[in-house]
Short mmCIF file of C-alpha atoms and ligand atoms in Angstrom, two decimals:
data_model
loop_
_atom_site.label_atom_id
_atom_site.label_comp_id
_atom_site.label_asym_id
_atom_site.label_seq_id
_atom_site.Cartn_x
_atom_site.Cartn_y
_atom_site.Cartn_z
CA MET A 17 1.07 -25.30 -15.65
CA ALA A 18 1.30 -25.46 -19.25
CA ALA A 19 0.75 -22.15 -20.44
CA ALA A 20 -2.72 -21.13 -21.51
CA GLN A 21 -3.64 -20.16 -24.92
CA LYS A 22 -6.02 -17.29 -25.58
CA MET A 23 -9.31 -18.46 -27.24
CA ASN A 24 -12.12 -15.68 -28.37
CA GLN A 25 -12.24 -12.62 -26.90
CA LEU A 26 -14.54 -11.71 -24.01
CA TYR A 27 -14.31 -8.12 -23.97
CA GLU A 28 -12.23 -5.11 -24.96
CA GLY A 29 -12.01 -2.19 -22.67
CA LYS A 30 -10.26 1.12 -22.63
CA ALA A 31 -6.74 -0.08 -21.22
CA LYS A 32 -7.24 -4.46 -21.87
CA ARG A 33 -8.63 -7.26 -23.74
CA VAL A 34 -9.87 -9.93 -21.98
CA PHE A 35 -10.03 -13.76 -23.31
CA ALA A 36 -11.28 -16.74 -22.60
CA THR A 37 -9.22 -19.94 -22.01
CA ALA A 38 -10.11 -24.12 -22.45
CA ASP A 39 -10.68 -23.47 -18.74
CA PRO A 40 -13.91 -21.68 -17.94
CA GLY A 41 -12.52 -20.50 -14.44
CA LEU A 42 -9.86 -18.65 -16.12
CA CYS A 43 -9.05 -15.80 -18.41
CA ILE A 44 -6.35 -13.81 -20.21
CA VAL A 45 -5.59 -10.33 -19.81
CA ASP A 46 -3.97 -8.37 -22.35
CA TYR A 47 -2.70 -4.67 -21.52
CA LYS A 48 -2.56 -2.32 -24.40
CA ASP A 49 -0.81 1.23 -24.88
CA ASP A 50 -3.97 3.15 -25.40
CA ALA A 51 -4.91 5.78 -22.89
CA THR A 52 -8.38 7.54 -22.14
CA ALA A 53 -9.37 9.93 -19.50
CA PHE A 54 -12.18 11.78 -19.12
CA ASN A 55 -14.61 9.13 -19.52
CA GLY A 56 -12.99 8.48 -22.93
CA LEU A 57 -13.16 11.96 -24.22
CA LYS A 58 -9.50 12.32 -24.35
CA LYS A 59 -7.59 9.44 -26.12
CA GLY A 60 -4.18 8.95 -26.88
CA GLN A 61 -1.55 6.19 -26.44
CA ILE A 62 1.51 6.03 -24.01
CA ALA A 63 4.08 3.73 -25.46
CA GLY A 64 4.82 0.71 -23.44
CA LYS A 65 2.25 1.47 -20.71
CA GLY A 66 0.74 -2.37 -21.60
CA VAL A 67 3.74 -3.50 -20.75
CA ILE A 68 4.61 -1.55 -17.26
CA ASN A 69 1.06 -1.94 -16.20
CA ASN A 70 1.07 -5.85 -16.66
CA ARG A 71 4.36 -5.98 -14.49
CA VAL A 72 3.42 -3.43 -12.01
CA THR A 73 -0.12 -4.95 -11.53
CA ASN A 74 1.35 -8.49 -11.23
CA HIS A 75 4.09 -7.45 -8.79
CA LEU A 76 1.59 -5.40 -6.59
CA MET A 77 -1.15 -8.76 -6.97
CA ARG A 78 1.45 -10.64 -5.25
CA LEU A 79 2.38 -8.38 -2.91
CA MET A 80 -1.43 -8.44 -1.91
CA GLU A 81 -1.61 -12.31 -1.93
CA ARG A 82 1.44 -12.55 0.61
CA ASN A 83 -0.32 -10.14 2.65
CA GLY A 84 -3.36 -12.26 2.99
CA ILE A 85 -5.76 -10.47 0.13
CA PRO A 86 -7.00 -12.60 -2.09
CA THR A 87 -6.31 -11.31 -6.02
CA HIS A 88 -7.19 -12.97 -9.28
CA PHE A 89 -3.60 -13.36 -10.16
CA VAL A 90 -2.45 -16.69 -11.58
CA GLU A 91 0.41 -16.48 -13.89
CA GLU A 92 2.03 -13.83 -15.66
CA LEU A 93 2.32 -15.42 -19.49
CA SER A 94 4.12 -12.55 -21.52
CA GLU A 95 5.10 -9.04 -21.41
CA ARG A 96 1.21 -7.78 -22.02
CA GLU A 97 -0.70 -10.91 -21.05
CA THR A 98 -1.58 -12.54 -17.62
CA LEU A 99 -3.73 -15.57 -16.96
CA VAL A 100 -6.19 -14.51 -14.06
CA LYS A 101 -9.13 -16.14 -12.40
CA LYS A 102 -12.35 -15.32 -14.44
CA VAL A 103 -14.69 -13.56 -12.00
CA ASP A 104 -17.80 -11.52 -12.17
CA ILE A 105 -17.15 -7.75 -11.54
CA VAL A 106 -18.86 -6.12 -8.43
CA PRO A 107 -19.89 -2.99 -10.76
CA LEU A 108 -18.32 -0.59 -8.12
CA GLU A 109 -14.93 1.44 -8.74
CA VAL A 110 -13.49 1.48 -5.11
CA ILE A 111 -11.72 4.76 -4.40
CA VAL A 112 -9.34 4.82 -1.45
CA ARG A 113 -7.65 8.29 -1.11
CA ASN A 114 -5.45 9.33 1.30
CA ILE A 115 -4.64 12.85 0.23
CA ALA A 116 -6.80 15.08 -1.71
CA ALA A 117 -6.69 15.33 -5.47
CA GLY A 118 -8.39 15.04 -8.65
CA SER A 119 -12.22 15.06 -8.13
CA LEU A 120 -12.19 15.12 -4.48
CA SER A 121 -10.30 18.34 -4.76
CA THR A 122 -13.13 19.69 -7.45
CA ARG A 123 -16.08 18.50 -5.36
CA LEU A 124 -15.40 19.74 -2.05
CA GLY A 125 -12.73 22.65 -2.62
CA LEU A 126 -10.00 20.67 -0.76
CA PRO A 127 -6.60 22.19 -2.19
CA GLU A 128 -4.51 19.07 -3.95
CA GLY A 129 -1.82 18.20 -1.79
CA GLU A 130 -4.15 18.59 1.46
CA LYS A 131 -3.28 15.63 3.99
CA LEU A 132 -6.83 14.27 4.72
CA ARG A 133 -7.35 13.43 8.64
CA SER A 134 -8.88 10.16 7.61
CA THR A 135 -8.85 7.58 4.89
CA VAL A 136 -11.78 8.43 2.50
CA LEU A 137 -13.66 5.37 0.86
CA GLU A 138 -15.92 5.97 -2.31
CA PHE A 139 -17.87 4.14 -4.61
CA SER A 140 -18.66 4.99 -8.19
CA TYR A 141 -21.39 2.80 -10.07
CA LYS A 142 -19.03 1.14 -12.79
CA ASN A 143 -21.49 2.19 -15.69
CA ASP A 144 -19.34 4.08 -18.84
CA GLU A 145 -22.52 5.37 -20.64
CA LEU A 146 -23.45 7.29 -17.07
CA GLY A 147 -19.96 8.47 -16.50
CA ASP A 148 -19.21 5.99 -13.49
CA PRO A 149 -21.36 8.13 -10.91
CA MET A 150 -20.46 8.22 -7.05
CA VAL A 151 -22.90 6.08 -5.06
CA ASN A 152 -23.22 5.16 -1.34
CA ASP A 153 -24.18 2.15 0.39
CA TYR A 154 -27.97 2.89 -0.12
CA HIS A 155 -27.80 2.86 -3.54
CA ILE A 156 -25.67 -0.20 -3.72
CA ALA A 157 -28.59 -1.77 -1.62
CA ALA A 158 -31.59 -0.26 -3.40
CA MET A 159 -29.79 -1.22 -6.76
CA ASN A 160 -28.49 -4.89 -5.74
CA LEU A 161 -25.07 -3.91 -6.78
CA ALA A 162 -23.70 -5.97 -3.97
CA THR A 163 -25.14 -7.26 -0.41
CA LYS A 164 -24.10 -5.71 2.45
CA GLU A 165 -21.87 -8.49 3.70
CA GLU A 166 -20.03 -7.91 0.34
CA VAL A 167 -19.87 -4.28 0.62
CA ALA A 168 -18.07 -5.37 4.25
CA ILE A 169 -15.66 -7.38 3.06
CA ILE A 170 -14.81 -5.16 0.18
CA CYS A 171 -14.59 -2.47 2.36
CA ASP A 172 -12.26 -4.17 4.71
CA TYR A 173 -10.11 -5.56 1.77
CA ALA A 174 -10.08 -1.97 0.21
CA MET A 175 -8.38 -0.39 3.48
CA ARG A 176 -5.75 -3.29 4.21
CA VAL A 177 -4.60 -3.15 0.61
CA ASN A 178 -4.36 1.16 1.21
CA GLU A 179 -1.95 -0.04 4.33
CA ILE A 180 -0.18 -2.45 2.16
CA LEU A 181 0.59 -0.69 -0.44
CA GLY A 182 0.94 2.80 0.98
CA GLY A 183 3.77 1.20 3.51
CA TYR A 184 5.42 -0.90 0.50
CA LEU A 185 5.58 2.40 -1.60
CA LYS A 186 7.12 4.51 1.04
CA THR A 187 10.03 2.21 0.90
CA ALA A 188 10.14 3.35 -2.90
CA GLY A 189 10.11 7.07 -2.21
CA VAL A 190 6.24 6.82 -3.53
CA GLU A 191 3.48 8.64 -1.96
CA LEU A 192 0.20 6.83 -2.21
CA ILE A 193 -2.20 9.79 -2.89
CA ASP A 194 -5.32 8.14 -4.10
CA PHE A 195 -6.18 4.74 -6.13
CA LYS A 196 -9.16 2.70 -7.72
CA LEU A 197 -9.79 -1.08 -7.29
CA GLU A 198 -12.18 -3.34 -8.64
CA PHE A 199 -13.58 -6.85 -7.00
CA GLY A 200 -14.86 -9.79 -8.23
CA LYS A 201 -16.97 -12.55 -7.18
CA THR A 202 -15.66 -16.12 -8.28
CA PRO A 203 -18.14 -19.01 -8.98
CA ASP A 204 -18.63 -19.91 -5.14
CA GLY A 205 -19.26 -15.97 -4.29
CA THR A 206 -15.77 -15.42 -3.03
CA ILE A 207 -14.68 -11.76 -2.98
CA ILE A 208 -11.33 -11.30 -4.71
CA LEU A 209 -9.26 -8.26 -5.52
CA ALA A 210 -9.26 -7.85 -9.61
CA ASP A 211 -8.18 -5.78 -12.14
CA GLU A 212 -5.03 -3.76 -12.00
CA ILE A 213 -2.90 -1.86 -9.75
CA SER A 214 -1.12 0.57 -11.82
CA PRO A 215 0.07 4.10 -12.84
CA ASP A 216 -3.27 4.11 -14.68
CA THR A 217 -5.57 3.61 -11.70
CA CYS A 218 -3.43 5.37 -8.71
CA ARG A 219 -1.83 8.47 -8.13
CA PHE A 220 1.57 8.32 -7.34
CA TRP A 221 3.62 11.64 -5.86
CA ASP A 222 7.53 11.37 -5.62
CA SER A 223 8.14 11.02 -1.81
CA LYS A 224 10.50 14.67 -1.86
CA THR A 225 9.65 16.17 -4.87
CA GLY A 226 5.94 15.63 -4.85
CA GLU A 227 6.35 15.06 -8.72
CA LYS A 228 3.58 13.02 -10.37
CA LEU A 229 4.28 9.57 -11.50
CA ASP A 230 1.03 8.65 -12.55
CA LYS A 231 -1.50 8.81 -15.40
CA ASP A 232 -2.35 12.63 -14.17
CA ARG A 233 0.85 13.31 -16.60
CA PHE A 234 -1.36 12.20 -19.53
CA ARG A 235 -4.81 13.63 -18.40
CA ARG A 236 -3.63 16.95 -17.65
CA ASP A 237 -0.58 17.48 -20.62
CA LEU A 238 2.12 17.63 -18.17
CA GLY A 239 4.70 15.56 -20.48
CA GLY A 240 7.11 13.44 -19.53
CA VAL A 241 4.31 10.15 -19.50
CA GLU A 242 6.09 7.66 -20.71
CA ASP A 243 9.35 8.52 -18.11
CA ALA A 244 6.67 8.66 -15.30
CA TYR A 245 5.54 5.23 -15.90
CA ARG A 246 9.19 3.71 -16.63
CA GLU A 247 9.97 5.24 -13.28
CA ILE A 248 7.14 3.47 -11.17
CA LEU A 249 8.44 0.16 -12.92
CA ARG A 250 12.18 0.96 -12.02
CA ARG A 251 11.67 1.86 -8.73
CA LEU A 252 9.19 -1.05 -7.74
CA LEU A 253 10.76 -3.79 -10.07
CA GLY A 254 14.16 -2.60 -10.41
CA GLU A 255 13.90 -3.01 -14.36
P1 LIG B 27 -13.21 -0.43 -19.06
O1 LIG B 27 -13.86 -1.53 -18.82
O2 LIG B 27 -13.31 0.30 -18.09
O3 LIG B 27 -12.68 -0.04 -20.02
P2 LIG B 27 -10.33 -2.07 -19.04
O4 LIG B 27 -9.70 -1.52 -20.17
O5 LIG B 27 -9.21 -2.13 -18.13
O6 LIG B 27 -11.32 -1.32 -18.59
O7 LIG B 27 -11.11 -3.88 -19.10
C1 LIG B 27 -10.69 -4.42 -18.48
C2 LIG B 27 -12.12 -5.44 -18.23
O8 LIG B 27 -11.93 -6.11 -17.31
C3 LIG B 27 -12.68 -4.44 -17.34
O9 LIG B 27 -14.52 -3.84 -17.05
C4 LIG B 27 -12.78 -5.24 -15.90
O10 LIG B 27 -13.86 -4.89 -15.36
C5 LIG B 27 -12.50 -6.32 -16.49
N1 LIG B 27 -12.28 -7.53 -15.54
C6 LIG B 27 -10.76 -7.59 -14.58
N2 LIG B 27 -10.55 -8.33 -13.81
C7 LIG B 27 -11.47 -9.43 -14.07
C8 LIG B 27 -11.18 -10.69 -14.28
N3 LIG B 27 -10.84 -11.33 -13.24
N4 LIG B 27 -12.33 -11.39 -14.54
C9 LIG B 27 -13.37 -11.01 -15.59
N5 LIG B 27 -13.34 -9.68 -15.95
C10 LIG B 27 -12.20 -9.19 -15.27
N1 LIG B 28 -9.69 6.27 -10.83
C1 LIG B 28 -9.56 5.21 -11.94
N2 LIG B 28 -10.37 5.07 -12.92
C2 LIG B 28 -11.82 5.95 -13.10
C3 LIG B 28 -11.72 6.54 -12.09
C4 LIG B 28 -10.54 7.01 -11.10
O1 LIG B 28 -8.58 4.21 -12.01
O2 LIG B 28 -12.51 5.53 -13.60
C5 LIG B 28 -8.61 6.48 -10.06
C6 LIG B 28 -7.65 7.66 -10.40
O3 LIG B 28 -6.61 7.10 -11.15
C7 LIG B 28 -7.11 8.46 -9.12
C8 LIG B 28 -8.37 7.34 -8.32
O4 LIG B 28 -9.11 6.43 -8.81
O5 LIG B 28 -6.18 7.46 -8.90
C9 LIG B 28 -9.20 8.76 -7.92
O6 LIG B 28 -9.44 9.58 -9.07
P1 LIG B 28 -10.93 10.72 -9.14
O7 LIG B 28 -12.02 10.16 -8.85
O8 LIG B 28 -10.02 12.00 -8.20
O9 LIG B 28 -10.79 10.84 -10.50
P2 LIG B 28 -10.22 11.84 -11.72
O10 LIG B 28 -9.37 13.14 -11.16
O11 LIG B 28 -9.22 11.08 -12.56
O12 LIG B 28 -11.49 11.97 -12.54
#
């Protein structure tokens, strides 16, 4: 395929910019080094993050495709840019949890690191102004955020991504604590996995030491942020 050219910017988010291409069915995502946390209250930069998140996301999207999960991934164009299928994002953050951490620990009083007896799936309504509030199937139906059928497909894919990703990361000595996915709809209504899978959107702990290798190092001022992102790149891609 001839390398796609960036046209007008469609959107600038906290971590990525999205550009149109000559093909209305495709867009280019461009990963930034900007980092935010706590709904944008904490802002900073993580040097080299954009390059790492682009590489790691594409590597993991390819892994999903090989395992039968349809994704938006088309082609890595450069260190920071990837051509993807343009979708209508389902306005839900789909959160999958294996081990208690973060907002789940705070909300339910479960110590961080406690293994959950079964996988937990949560939805948040993707809305920055409201701070991405948690919603359930009833809210999703009442607000027409997705149909029942779409929610069933999203749940099935999210659980399968958890199995595939968790198993793969174990081989790299990384425990998959929790993560966030976004799904989108292609023009024919097909649900596919979109956005990113990276240390920005997952909690990765070293299997042996429990060391945090993800954005919690930035959120919680733990230091060694860049090193943690680089370590994930090294373990997954050998770079
Ligand atoms: P945010 O919007 O939360 O600040 P980002 O900075 O990551 O997040 O911005 C990327 C935006 O692009 C997100 O809103 C995401 O939902 C959207 N997006 C991701 N993949 C696609 C895609 N394939 N087609 C259209 N939009 C996408
Ligand atoms: N997450 C994300 N984007 C968000 C909220 C959460 O990528 O807007 C990810 C986060 O990195 C973690 C998981 O989803 O891997 C669960 O996050 P949690 O609800 O614990 O929120 P946090 O503690 O990050 O506020």
